[in-house]
Tab-separated table of C-alpha atoms and ligand atoms in Angstrom:
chain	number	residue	atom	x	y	z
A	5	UNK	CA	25.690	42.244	216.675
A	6	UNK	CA	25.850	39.232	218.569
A	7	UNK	CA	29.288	38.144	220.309
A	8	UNK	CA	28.695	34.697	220.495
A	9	UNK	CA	28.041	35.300	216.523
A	10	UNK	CA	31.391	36.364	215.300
A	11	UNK	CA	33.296	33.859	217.565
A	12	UNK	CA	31.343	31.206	215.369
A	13	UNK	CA	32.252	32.819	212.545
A	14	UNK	CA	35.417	33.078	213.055
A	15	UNK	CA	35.582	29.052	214.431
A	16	UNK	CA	33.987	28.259	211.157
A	17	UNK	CA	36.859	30.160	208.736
A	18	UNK	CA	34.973	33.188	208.109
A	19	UNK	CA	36.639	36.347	207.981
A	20	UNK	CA	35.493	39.424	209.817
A	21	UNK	CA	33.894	42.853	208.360
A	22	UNK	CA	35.637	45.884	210.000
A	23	UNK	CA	32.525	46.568	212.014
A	24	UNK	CA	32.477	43.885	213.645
A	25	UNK	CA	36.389	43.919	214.510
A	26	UNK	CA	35.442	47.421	216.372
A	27	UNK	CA	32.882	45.780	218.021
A	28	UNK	CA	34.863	42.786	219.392
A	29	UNK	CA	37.784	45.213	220.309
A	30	UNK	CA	35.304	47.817	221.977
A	31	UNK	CA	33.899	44.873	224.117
A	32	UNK	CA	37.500	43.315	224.909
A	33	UNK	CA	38.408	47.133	225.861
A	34	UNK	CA	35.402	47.911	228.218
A	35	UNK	CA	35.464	44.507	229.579
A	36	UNK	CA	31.980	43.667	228.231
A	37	UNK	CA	33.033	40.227	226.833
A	38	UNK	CA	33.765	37.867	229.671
A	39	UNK	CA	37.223	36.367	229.778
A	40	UNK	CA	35.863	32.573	227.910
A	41	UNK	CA	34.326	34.430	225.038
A	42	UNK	CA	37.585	36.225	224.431
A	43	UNK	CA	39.464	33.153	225.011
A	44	UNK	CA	37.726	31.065	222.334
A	45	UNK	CA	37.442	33.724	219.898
A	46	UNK	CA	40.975	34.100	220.548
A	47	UNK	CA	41.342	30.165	219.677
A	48	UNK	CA	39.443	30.398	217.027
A	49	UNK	CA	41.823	33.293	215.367
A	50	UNK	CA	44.316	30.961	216.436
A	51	UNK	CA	43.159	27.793	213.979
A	52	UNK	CA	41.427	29.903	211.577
A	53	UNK	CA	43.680	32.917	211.175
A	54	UNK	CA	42.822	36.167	209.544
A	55	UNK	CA	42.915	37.773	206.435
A	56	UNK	CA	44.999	40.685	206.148
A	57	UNK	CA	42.516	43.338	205.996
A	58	UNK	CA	41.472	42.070	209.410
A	59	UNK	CA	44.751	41.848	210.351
A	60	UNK	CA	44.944	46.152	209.509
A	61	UNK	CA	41.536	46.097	211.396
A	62	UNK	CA	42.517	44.781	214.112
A	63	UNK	CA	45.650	46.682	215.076
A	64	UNK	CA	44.089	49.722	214.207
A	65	UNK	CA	40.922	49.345	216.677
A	66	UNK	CA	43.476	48.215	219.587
A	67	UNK	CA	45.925	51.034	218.754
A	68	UNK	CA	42.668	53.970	219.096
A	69	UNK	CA	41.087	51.479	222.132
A	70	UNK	CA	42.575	54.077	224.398
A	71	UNK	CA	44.748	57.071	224.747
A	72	UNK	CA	46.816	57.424	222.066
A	73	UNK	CA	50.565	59.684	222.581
A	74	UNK	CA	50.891	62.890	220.648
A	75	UNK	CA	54.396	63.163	219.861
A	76	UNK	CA	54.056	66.113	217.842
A	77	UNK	CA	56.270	68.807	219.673
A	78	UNK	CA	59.057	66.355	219.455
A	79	UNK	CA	61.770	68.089	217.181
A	80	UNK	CA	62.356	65.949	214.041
A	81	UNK	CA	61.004	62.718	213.402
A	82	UNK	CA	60.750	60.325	216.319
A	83	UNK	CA	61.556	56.901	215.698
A	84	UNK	CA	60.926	53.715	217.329
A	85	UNK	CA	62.125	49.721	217.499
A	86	UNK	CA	60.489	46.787	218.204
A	87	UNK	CA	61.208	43.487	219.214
A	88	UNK	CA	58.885	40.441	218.858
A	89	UNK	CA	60.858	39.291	221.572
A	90	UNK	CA	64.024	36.985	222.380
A	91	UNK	CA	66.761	35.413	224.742
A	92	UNK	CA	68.948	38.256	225.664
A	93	UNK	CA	68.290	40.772	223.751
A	94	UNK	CA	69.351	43.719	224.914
A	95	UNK	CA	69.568	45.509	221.870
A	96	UNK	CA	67.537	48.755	222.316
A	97	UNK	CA	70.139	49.435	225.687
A	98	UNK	CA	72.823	49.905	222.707
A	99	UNK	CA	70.576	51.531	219.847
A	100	UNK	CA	68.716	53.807	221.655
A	101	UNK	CA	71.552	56.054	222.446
A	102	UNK	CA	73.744	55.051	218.995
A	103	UNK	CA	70.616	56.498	217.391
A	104	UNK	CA	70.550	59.481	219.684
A	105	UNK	CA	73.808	60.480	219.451
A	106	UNK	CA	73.750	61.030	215.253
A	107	UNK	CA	71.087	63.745	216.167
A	108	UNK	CA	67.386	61.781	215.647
A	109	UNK	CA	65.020	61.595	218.132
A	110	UNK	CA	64.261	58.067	220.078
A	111	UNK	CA	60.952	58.430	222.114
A	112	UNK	CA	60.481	54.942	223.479
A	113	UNK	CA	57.678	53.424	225.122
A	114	UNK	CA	58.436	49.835	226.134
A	115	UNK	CA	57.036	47.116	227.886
A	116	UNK	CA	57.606	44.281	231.082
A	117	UNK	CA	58.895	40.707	230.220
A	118	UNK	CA	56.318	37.742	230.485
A	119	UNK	CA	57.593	34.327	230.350
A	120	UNK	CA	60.942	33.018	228.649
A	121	UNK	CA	61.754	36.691	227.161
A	122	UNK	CA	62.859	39.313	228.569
A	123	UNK	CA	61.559	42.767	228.796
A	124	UNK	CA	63.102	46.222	228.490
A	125	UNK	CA	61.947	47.961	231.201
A	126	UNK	CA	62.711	45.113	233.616
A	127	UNK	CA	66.592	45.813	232.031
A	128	UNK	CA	66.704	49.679	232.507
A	129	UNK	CA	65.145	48.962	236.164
A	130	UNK	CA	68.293	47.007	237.050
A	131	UNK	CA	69.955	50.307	236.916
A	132	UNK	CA	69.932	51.719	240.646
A	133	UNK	CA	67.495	54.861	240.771
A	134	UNK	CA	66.350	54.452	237.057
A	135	UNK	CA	62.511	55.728	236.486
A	136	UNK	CA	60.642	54.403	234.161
A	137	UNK	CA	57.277	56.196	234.643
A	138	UNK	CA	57.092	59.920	233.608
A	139	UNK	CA	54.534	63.056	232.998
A	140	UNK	CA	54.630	63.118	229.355
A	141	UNK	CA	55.808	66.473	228.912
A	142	UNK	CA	58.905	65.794	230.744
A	143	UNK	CA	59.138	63.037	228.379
A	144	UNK	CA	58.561	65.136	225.646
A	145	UNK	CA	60.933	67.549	226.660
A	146	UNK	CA	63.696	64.898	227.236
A	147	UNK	CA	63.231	63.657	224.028
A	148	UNK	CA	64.001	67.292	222.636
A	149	UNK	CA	66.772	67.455	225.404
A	150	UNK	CA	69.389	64.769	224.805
A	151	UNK	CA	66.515	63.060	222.029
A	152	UNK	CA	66.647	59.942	223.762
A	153	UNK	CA	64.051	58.900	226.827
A	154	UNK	CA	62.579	55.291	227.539
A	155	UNK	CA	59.815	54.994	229.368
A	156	UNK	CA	57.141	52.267	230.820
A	157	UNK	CA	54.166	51.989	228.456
A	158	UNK	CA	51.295	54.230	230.212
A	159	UNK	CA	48.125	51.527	231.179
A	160	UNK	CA	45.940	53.922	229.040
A	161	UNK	CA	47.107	53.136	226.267
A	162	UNK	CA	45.862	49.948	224.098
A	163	UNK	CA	43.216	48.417	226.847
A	164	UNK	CA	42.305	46.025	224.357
A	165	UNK	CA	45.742	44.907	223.553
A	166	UNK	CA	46.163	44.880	227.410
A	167	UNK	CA	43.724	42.623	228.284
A	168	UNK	CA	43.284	40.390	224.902
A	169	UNK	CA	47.772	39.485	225.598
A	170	UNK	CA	46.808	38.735	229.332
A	171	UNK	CA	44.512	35.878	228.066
A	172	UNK	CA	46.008	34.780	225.314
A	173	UNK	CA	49.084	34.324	227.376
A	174	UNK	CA	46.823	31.758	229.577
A	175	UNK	CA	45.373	30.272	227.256
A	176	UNK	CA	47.925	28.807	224.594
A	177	UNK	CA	46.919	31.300	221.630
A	178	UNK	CA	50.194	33.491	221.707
A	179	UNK	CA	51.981	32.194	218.960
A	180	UNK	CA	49.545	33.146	215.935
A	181	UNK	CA	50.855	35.848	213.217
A	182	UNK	CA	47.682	38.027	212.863
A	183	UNK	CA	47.187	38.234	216.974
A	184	UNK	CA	51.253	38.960	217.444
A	185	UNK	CA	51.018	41.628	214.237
A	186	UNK	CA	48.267	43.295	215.577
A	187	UNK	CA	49.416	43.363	219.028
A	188	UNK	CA	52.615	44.755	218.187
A	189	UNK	CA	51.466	47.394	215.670
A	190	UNK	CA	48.843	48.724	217.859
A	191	UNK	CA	50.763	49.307	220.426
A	192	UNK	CA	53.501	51.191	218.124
A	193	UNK	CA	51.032	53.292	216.456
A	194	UNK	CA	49.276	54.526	219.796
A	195	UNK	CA	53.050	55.606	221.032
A	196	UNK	CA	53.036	57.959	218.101
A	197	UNK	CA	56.233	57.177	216.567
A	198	UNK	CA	56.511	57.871	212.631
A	199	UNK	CA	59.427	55.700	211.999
A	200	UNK	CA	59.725	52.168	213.037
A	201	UNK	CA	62.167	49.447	212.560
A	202	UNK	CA	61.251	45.765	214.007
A	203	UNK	CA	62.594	43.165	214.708
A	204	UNK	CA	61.589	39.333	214.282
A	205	UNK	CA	63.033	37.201	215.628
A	206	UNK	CA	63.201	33.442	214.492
A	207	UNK	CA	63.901	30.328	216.382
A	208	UNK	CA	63.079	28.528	218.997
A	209	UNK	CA	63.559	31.461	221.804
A	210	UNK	CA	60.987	33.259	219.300
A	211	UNK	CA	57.630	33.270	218.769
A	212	UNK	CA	57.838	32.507	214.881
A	213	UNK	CA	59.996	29.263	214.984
A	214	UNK	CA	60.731	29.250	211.074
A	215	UNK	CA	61.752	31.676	209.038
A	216	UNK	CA	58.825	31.537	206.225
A	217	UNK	CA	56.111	32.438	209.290
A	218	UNK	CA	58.544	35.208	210.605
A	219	UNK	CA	58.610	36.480	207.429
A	220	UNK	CA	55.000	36.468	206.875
A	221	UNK	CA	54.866	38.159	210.262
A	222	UNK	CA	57.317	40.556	209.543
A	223	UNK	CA	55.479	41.482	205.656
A	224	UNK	CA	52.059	41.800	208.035
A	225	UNK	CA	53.498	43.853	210.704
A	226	UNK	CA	55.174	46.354	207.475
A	227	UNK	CA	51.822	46.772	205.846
A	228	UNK	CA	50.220	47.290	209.100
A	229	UNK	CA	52.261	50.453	209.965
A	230	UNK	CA	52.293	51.662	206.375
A	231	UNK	CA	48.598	51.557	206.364
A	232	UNK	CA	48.785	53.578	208.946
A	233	UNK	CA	50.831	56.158	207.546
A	234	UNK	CA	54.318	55.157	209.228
A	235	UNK	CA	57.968	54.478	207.841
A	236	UNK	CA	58.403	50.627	208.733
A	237	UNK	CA	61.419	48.436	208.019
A	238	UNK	CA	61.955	44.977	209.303
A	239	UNK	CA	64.845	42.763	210.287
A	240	UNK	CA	64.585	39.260	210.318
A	241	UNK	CA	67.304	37.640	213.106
A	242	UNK	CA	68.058	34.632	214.365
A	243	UNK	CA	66.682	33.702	218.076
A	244	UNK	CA	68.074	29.942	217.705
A	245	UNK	CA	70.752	30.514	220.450
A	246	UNK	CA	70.327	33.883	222.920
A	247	UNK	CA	71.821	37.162	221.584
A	248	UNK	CA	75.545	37.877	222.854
A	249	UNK	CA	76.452	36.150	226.290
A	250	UNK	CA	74.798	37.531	229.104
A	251	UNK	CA	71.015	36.752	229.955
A	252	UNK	CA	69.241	38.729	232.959
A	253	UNK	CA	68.299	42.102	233.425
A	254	UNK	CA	71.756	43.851	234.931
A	255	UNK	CA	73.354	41.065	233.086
A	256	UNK	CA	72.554	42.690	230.195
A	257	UNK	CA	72.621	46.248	230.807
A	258	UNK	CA	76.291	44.798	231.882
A	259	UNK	CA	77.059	43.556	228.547
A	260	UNK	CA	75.490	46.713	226.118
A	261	UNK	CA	77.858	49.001	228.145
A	262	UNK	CA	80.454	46.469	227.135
A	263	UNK	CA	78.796	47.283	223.589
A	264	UNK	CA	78.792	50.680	223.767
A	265	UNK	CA	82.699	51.002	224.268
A	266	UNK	CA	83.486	49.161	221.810
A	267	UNK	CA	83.848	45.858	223.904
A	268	UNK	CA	80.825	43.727	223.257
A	269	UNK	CA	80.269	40.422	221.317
A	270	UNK	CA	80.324	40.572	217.819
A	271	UNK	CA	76.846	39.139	217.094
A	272	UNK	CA	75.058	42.219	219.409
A	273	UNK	CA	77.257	44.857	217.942
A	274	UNK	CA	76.284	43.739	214.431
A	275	UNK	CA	72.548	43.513	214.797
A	276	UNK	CA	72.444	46.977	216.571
A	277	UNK	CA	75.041	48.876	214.202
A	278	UNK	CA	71.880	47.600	211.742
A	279	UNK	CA	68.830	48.386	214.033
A	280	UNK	CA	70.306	51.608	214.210
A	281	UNK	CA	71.262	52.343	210.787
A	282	UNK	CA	67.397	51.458	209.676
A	283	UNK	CA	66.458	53.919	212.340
A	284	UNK	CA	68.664	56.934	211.032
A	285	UNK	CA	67.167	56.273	207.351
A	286	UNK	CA	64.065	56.455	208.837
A	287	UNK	CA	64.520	59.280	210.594
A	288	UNK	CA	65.279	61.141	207.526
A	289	UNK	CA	69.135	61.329	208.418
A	290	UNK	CA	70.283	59.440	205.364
A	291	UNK	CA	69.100	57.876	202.383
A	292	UNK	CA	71.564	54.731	201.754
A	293	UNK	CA	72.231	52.258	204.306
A	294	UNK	CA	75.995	51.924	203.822
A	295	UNK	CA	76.164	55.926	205.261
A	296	UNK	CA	73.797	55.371	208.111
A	297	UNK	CA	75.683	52.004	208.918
A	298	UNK	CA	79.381	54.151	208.968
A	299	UNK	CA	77.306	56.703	210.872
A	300	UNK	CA	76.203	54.499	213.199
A	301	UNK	CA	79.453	52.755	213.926
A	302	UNK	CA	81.066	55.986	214.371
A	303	UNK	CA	78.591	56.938	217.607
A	304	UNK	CA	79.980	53.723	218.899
A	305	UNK	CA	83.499	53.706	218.651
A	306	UNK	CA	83.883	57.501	219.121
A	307	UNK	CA	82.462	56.925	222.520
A	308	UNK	CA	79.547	59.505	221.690
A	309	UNK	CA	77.059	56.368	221.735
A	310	UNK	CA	78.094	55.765	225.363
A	311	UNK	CA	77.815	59.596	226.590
A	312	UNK	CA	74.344	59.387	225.463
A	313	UNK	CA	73.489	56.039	227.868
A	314	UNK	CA	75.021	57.677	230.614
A	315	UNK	CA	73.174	61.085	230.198
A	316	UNK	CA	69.994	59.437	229.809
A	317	UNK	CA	70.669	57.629	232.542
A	318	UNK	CA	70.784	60.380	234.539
A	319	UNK	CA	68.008	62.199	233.454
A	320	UNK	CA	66.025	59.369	234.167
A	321	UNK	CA	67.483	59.468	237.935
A	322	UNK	CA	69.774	56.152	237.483
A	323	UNK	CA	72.947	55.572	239.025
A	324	UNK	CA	76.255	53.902	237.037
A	325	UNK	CA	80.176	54.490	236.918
A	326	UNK	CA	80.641	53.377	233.835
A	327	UNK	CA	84.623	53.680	234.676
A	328	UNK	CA	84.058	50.458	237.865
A	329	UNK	CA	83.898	47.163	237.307
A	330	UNK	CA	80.538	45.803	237.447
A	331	UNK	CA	79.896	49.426	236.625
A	332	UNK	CA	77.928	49.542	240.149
A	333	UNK	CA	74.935	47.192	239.118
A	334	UNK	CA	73.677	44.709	241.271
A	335	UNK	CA	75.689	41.254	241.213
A	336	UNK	CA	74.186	38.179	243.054
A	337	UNK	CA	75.518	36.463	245.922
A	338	UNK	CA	76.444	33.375	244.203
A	339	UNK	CA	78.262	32.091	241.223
A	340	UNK	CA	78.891	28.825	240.067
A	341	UNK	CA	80.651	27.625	236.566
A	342	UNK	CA	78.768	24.704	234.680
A	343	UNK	CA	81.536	22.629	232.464
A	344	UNK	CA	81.778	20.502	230.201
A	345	UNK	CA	81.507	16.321	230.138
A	346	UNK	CA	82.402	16.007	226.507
A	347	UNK	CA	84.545	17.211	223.796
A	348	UNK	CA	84.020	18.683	220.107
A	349	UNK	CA	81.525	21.713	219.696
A	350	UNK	CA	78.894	23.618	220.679
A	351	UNK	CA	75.845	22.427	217.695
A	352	UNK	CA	73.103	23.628	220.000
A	353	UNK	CA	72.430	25.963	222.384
A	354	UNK	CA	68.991	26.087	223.264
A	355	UNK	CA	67.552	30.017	223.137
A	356	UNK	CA	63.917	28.800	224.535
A	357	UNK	CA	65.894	26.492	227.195
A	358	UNK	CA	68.194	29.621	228.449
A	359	UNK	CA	65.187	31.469	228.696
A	360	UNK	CA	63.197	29.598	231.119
A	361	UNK	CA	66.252	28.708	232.903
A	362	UNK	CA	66.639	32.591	233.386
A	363	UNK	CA	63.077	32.827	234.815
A	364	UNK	CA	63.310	30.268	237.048
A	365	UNK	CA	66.587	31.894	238.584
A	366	UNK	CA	63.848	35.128	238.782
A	367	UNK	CA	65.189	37.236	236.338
A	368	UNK	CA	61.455	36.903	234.822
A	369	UNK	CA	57.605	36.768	235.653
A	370	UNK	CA	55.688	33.337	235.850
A	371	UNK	CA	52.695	35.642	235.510
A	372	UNK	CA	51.732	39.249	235.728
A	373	UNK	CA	52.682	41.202	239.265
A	374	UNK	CA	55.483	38.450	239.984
A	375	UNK	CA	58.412	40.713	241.466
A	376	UNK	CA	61.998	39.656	240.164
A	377	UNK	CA	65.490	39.638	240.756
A	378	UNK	CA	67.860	41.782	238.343
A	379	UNK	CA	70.798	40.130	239.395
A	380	UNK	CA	70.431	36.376	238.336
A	381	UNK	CA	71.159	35.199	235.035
A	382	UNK	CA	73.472	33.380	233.115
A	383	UNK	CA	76.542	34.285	231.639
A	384	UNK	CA	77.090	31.854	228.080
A	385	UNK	CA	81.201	31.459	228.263
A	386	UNK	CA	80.778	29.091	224.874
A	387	UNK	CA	78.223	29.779	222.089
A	388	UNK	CA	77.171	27.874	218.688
A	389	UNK	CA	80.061	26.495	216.740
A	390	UNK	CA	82.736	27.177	219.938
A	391	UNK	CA	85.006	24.537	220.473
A	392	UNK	CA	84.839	22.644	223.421
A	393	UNK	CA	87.086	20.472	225.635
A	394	UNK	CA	86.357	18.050	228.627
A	395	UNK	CA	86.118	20.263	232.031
A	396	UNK	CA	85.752	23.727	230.070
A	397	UNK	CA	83.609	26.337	231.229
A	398	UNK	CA	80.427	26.018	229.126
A	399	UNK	CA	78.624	29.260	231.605
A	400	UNK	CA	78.239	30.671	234.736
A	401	UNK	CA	75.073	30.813	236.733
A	402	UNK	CA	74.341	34.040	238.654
A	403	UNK	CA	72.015	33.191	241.330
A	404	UNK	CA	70.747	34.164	244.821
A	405	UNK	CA	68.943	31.072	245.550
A	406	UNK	CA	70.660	28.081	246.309
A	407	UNK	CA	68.102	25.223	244.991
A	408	UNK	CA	67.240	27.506	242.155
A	409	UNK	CA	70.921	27.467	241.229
A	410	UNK	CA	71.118	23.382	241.608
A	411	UNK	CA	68.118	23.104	239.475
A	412	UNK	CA	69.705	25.832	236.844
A	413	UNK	CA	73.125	23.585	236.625
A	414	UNK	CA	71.345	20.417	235.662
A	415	UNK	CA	69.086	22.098	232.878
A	416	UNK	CA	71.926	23.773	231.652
A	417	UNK	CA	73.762	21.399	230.216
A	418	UNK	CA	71.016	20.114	228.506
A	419	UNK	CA	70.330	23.178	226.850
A	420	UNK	CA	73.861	22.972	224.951
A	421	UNK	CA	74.325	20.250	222.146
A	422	UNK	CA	77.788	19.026	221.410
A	423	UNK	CA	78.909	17.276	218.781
A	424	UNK	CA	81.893	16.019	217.214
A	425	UNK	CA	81.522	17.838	213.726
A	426	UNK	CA	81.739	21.656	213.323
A	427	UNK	CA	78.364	23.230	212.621
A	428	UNK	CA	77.809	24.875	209.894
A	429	UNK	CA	77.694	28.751	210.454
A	430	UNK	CA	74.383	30.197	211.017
A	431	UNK	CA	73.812	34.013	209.372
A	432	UNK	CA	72.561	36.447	212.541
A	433	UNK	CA	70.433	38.594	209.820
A	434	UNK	CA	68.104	36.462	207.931
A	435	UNK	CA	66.286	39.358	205.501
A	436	UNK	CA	64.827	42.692	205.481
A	437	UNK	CA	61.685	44.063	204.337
A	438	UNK	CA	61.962	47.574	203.650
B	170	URA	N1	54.854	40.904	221.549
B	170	URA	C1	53.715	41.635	221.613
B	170	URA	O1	53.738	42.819	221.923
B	170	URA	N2	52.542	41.027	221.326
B	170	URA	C2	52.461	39.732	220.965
B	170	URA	O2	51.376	39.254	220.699
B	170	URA	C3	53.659	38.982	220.920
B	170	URA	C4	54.845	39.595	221.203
């Protein structure tokens, strides 16, 4: 077989045998295929997409490219979320421990943010002390513990993932559904959950911009796992404005301990009382959704949701007082209030805009290795459909950088639309595909 082969293959519409996926994925993996070949095979994927039994293919070589986790001496059946990624979206801060505290097992591997969204670990990191990296039997035995434990991805697992996201992050060929499917499935299936519940997100802070691809993406992703012999269910959500009000990595831990006790904004509390009820079907607790939903609720407002954070906190070495203001995260040294120069109400607010805004604050990577800051962000004071009047406080910046925070203020108001009619309401949950 003949690399240069199957990229014109591909350019030319054809679709791959599963031999020759291994192949391409075995010589991503080991490095063997220089950067340009993967890049225009990549491209050519891109224009030519892939069939769906590639698509299976695919994930399935990345997911065995490298180590794979054995979860099996975890007690009961571990579960797992997913992302595709989105403008504050803090949502496995608050679900993780909502799921943990009904009793089934969370044993999450998660990844780094690159670009406009934002990435767990860089959230949990905010917390003083918190470790992300850990021997996997202390992992294991966490999990069986207090059945909740997030770690950092381990490097040895999905090479081929690794290095195939790196360039297609430099090279413009992100944003296709069978390279985002198979990304995201392989790496789920080599952290050895069973049960998995995604999330794709739609709009213009996501990847899929319209709801017809995220579906597709979503249907792919489904098939993907259940080919592999996992429990998948997917949400579809939107990602047209950011998710609750706070953007930035202690930001947002900020606001899903707000969640947790009871406090947070209505659209985050909804879409992870839902996250987590998928998860506790999944995880064999219950069999109806309108049980695992009142279940789910209950960890929150009994408070038991919030125990579990703080002891897996802990146990992961972080520090919080939960009981402070501020709850002893790191704040930044200056904050400054962007208002408003016209009346009516908010028709836009810009999830893709916020996001970069974010990142050039630092509260995100540029590229791989960039170091950033967990305390800059931006806090939204007025989301879609709010009402707005001349001199009100639209959001406040969060920065430690003085031209970085001039800069933020003047694309900030661009990223919010106003407008004298009120916008129609927009649903948060667009579908599921159980
Ligand atoms: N998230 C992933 O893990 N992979 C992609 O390709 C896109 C989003």
């Amino acid at each position: 077989m003949n690399l240069q082969d199957l990229i014109i293959k591909k350019r030319d519409g054809l679709a791959h045998s599963q031999e020759e996926i291994e192949y391409l994925v075995k010589n991503i993996s080991e490095g063997t295929m220089p950067d340009y070949q993967v890049a225009a095979w990549a491209m050519a994927v891109f224009f030519q997409g892939m069939n769906k039994e590639e698509t299976r293919d695919l994930a399935l070589a990345m997911a065995y490219s490298g180590e794979v986790a054995d979860l099996t001496s975890v007690e009961g059946i571990p579960v797992d979320k997913h992302s595709t990624g989105g403008v504050g979206d803090k949502t496995t801060m608050v679900v993780i421990p909502l799921v943990a505290a009904a009793g089934v097992p969370v044993a999450k591997m998660s990844g780094r943010g690159l670009g406009h969204t934002g990435g767990t670990i860089d959230k949990f990191e905010s917390i003083p002390g918190f470790q992300v990296e850990m021997e996997h039997r202390a992992f294991i035995k966490q999990v069986n513990d207090i059945k909740a434990a997030v770690v950092a991805q381990s490097g040895r697992l999905v090479p081929a993932d690794k290095r195939l996201y790196a360039i297609r992050d430099l090279t413009g060929t992100v944003e296709s559904l069978p390279l985002i499917a198979a990304s995201v499935m392989s790496k789920k299936i080599a952290s050895g959950a069973q049960g998995i519940v995604l999330d794709v997100k739609v709009g213009s802070g996501a990847f899929m911009k319209n709801e017809t691809e995220a579906r597709a993406l979503a249907q792919a992703m489904v098939d993907i796992g259940r080919g592999a012999g996992r429990e998948v269910a997917a949400l579809l959500s939107n990602m047209q404005q950011p998710l609750g009000r706070m953007v930035g990595n202690a930001l947002e831990v900020r606001e899903a301990i707000d969640t947790l006790k009871g406090e947070g904004p209505a659209d985050l509390t909804e879409i992870s009382i839902l996250l987590a009820a998928y998860m506790l079907m999944i995880g064999g607790k219950f069999s109806d959704l309108q049980s695992a939903q009142a279940c789910a609720g209950e960890m929150l407002n009994t408070g038991l949701g919030l125990k579990k954070f703080q002891a897996m906190v802990e146990a992961q070495g972080g520090i919080l007082d939960c009981n402070i203001p501020g709850y002893g995260l790191k704040q930044a040294s200056m904050q400054q209030a962007v208002m408003a120069e016209g009346e009516g109400y908010v028709s836009g607010l810009d999830a893709l805009e916020i996001g970069r805004i974010v990142m050039h604050l630092g509260a995100g990577r540029e590229k791989l290795g960039d170091i950033i800051d967990h305390a800059v962000g931006i806090e939204l004071v007025k989301k879609y459909g709010d009402a707005v009047n001349i001199g009100d406080t639209l959001a406040v910046i969060h920065a430690n950088d003085k031209d970085k925070l001039e800069i933020a203020a003047v694309n900030l108001k661009h990223a919010f639309q106003i407008s004298s009619q009120v916008p129609e309401p927009k649903p948060l949950i667009l579908g599921v595909i159980k």
